[in-house]
């Protein structure tokens, strides 16, 4: 079973090809893994612009698919001239009408190469930026049309959960068996959610943010501190330096821990962001030391809240396992605090390797395999859905 996966929900165009290998668990090897980041482009605007993201995905995706197939040794060029039948060509024209440069690139690719030896296509259908999602969805539909392969629409947040449960050993990824009930903490640029997972592929959102996502707050605070986008890694770097130097945060720069005592599992990070701004305004100038203190205090405040809510969720759900996912799970301090909590509360903890924390194609491919292994039916119609909850997948 060989699977091609496509991910275009935000600012990374990602394509992976994976091959299932025998074993009791769902196991696979990665034949190719391609990511094209748009970060540099969006950095100049301090955040992701949906229309720009869409255009860049459309420009890059077909080439990336061809490169991924080539790297996986599945790309065979045609020696004879081949034209798509008129009916397929017309359908392709209609399907890719809105995808700009992707239409001509796709036609050239599918007429230039033979149908590759893949068995299915998995594609992110949501949540995310809808214009960006449509590019991946339409590319998958186009390949389905031409190559007649089964299609598996994947929820991006389920992808982050599955990425969290992957264990890599001897060049093979294993979707680790989970001791249920479990909870997942999903922390990314667009989401902050705690999900209860009573059994395999069953998800209930039990806590979420009322305003900004945690990654969004990292990015916005970084901007206030004149740090480049994406701000998460930058704040983390400054905060780590402060810790190493034993820096004590000035009293007037201390920040609140929003919703810490709310009693429920809701988060709110927009007030924290405003609090940072108020602290900055009180100072005459934003010195390097002030920046370091604010980065440290902000990261500590976020971590305190995340840890308290996760602890409560684990307790209330009687959960044996915590799975962490999303870009912010790359944060060193948060990872460390979660590990400490897992030890003191004696639960199993799964956090993805840092390269699988942020968006990638492997997480979508692995989730595709999980669907196939769970007898989920493939779809022939797809529709990008920017706000698709993991509960409904
Ligand atoms: O999951 P992801 O790649 O994309 C979304 O689906 O949103 O997450 C991106 C987010 C960004 O907000 C970025 O600042 C944050 O993850 N991030 C971090 C770190 N690395 C990435 N936040 C805190 N610390 C990090 N080391
Ligand atoms: Zn993500």
XYZ file of C-alpha atoms in Angstrom, residues 179-183 196 311-321:
17
model
C -3.674 3.360 26.250
C -7.184 4.897 26.113
C -8.874 7.034 27.281
C -6.483 9.693 26.085
C -6.453 13.468 25.776
C -10.820 13.883 24.776
C -3.686 18.537 34.365
C -7.375 19.249 34.973
C -8.425 17.676 31.657
C -6.403 14.523 32.322
C -7.914 14.214 35.761
C -11.504 14.864 34.673
C -11.193 12.467 31.726
C -9.445 9.787 33.804
C -7.031 9.719 30.878
C -4.008 7.426 30.728
C -2.319 9.124 27.824
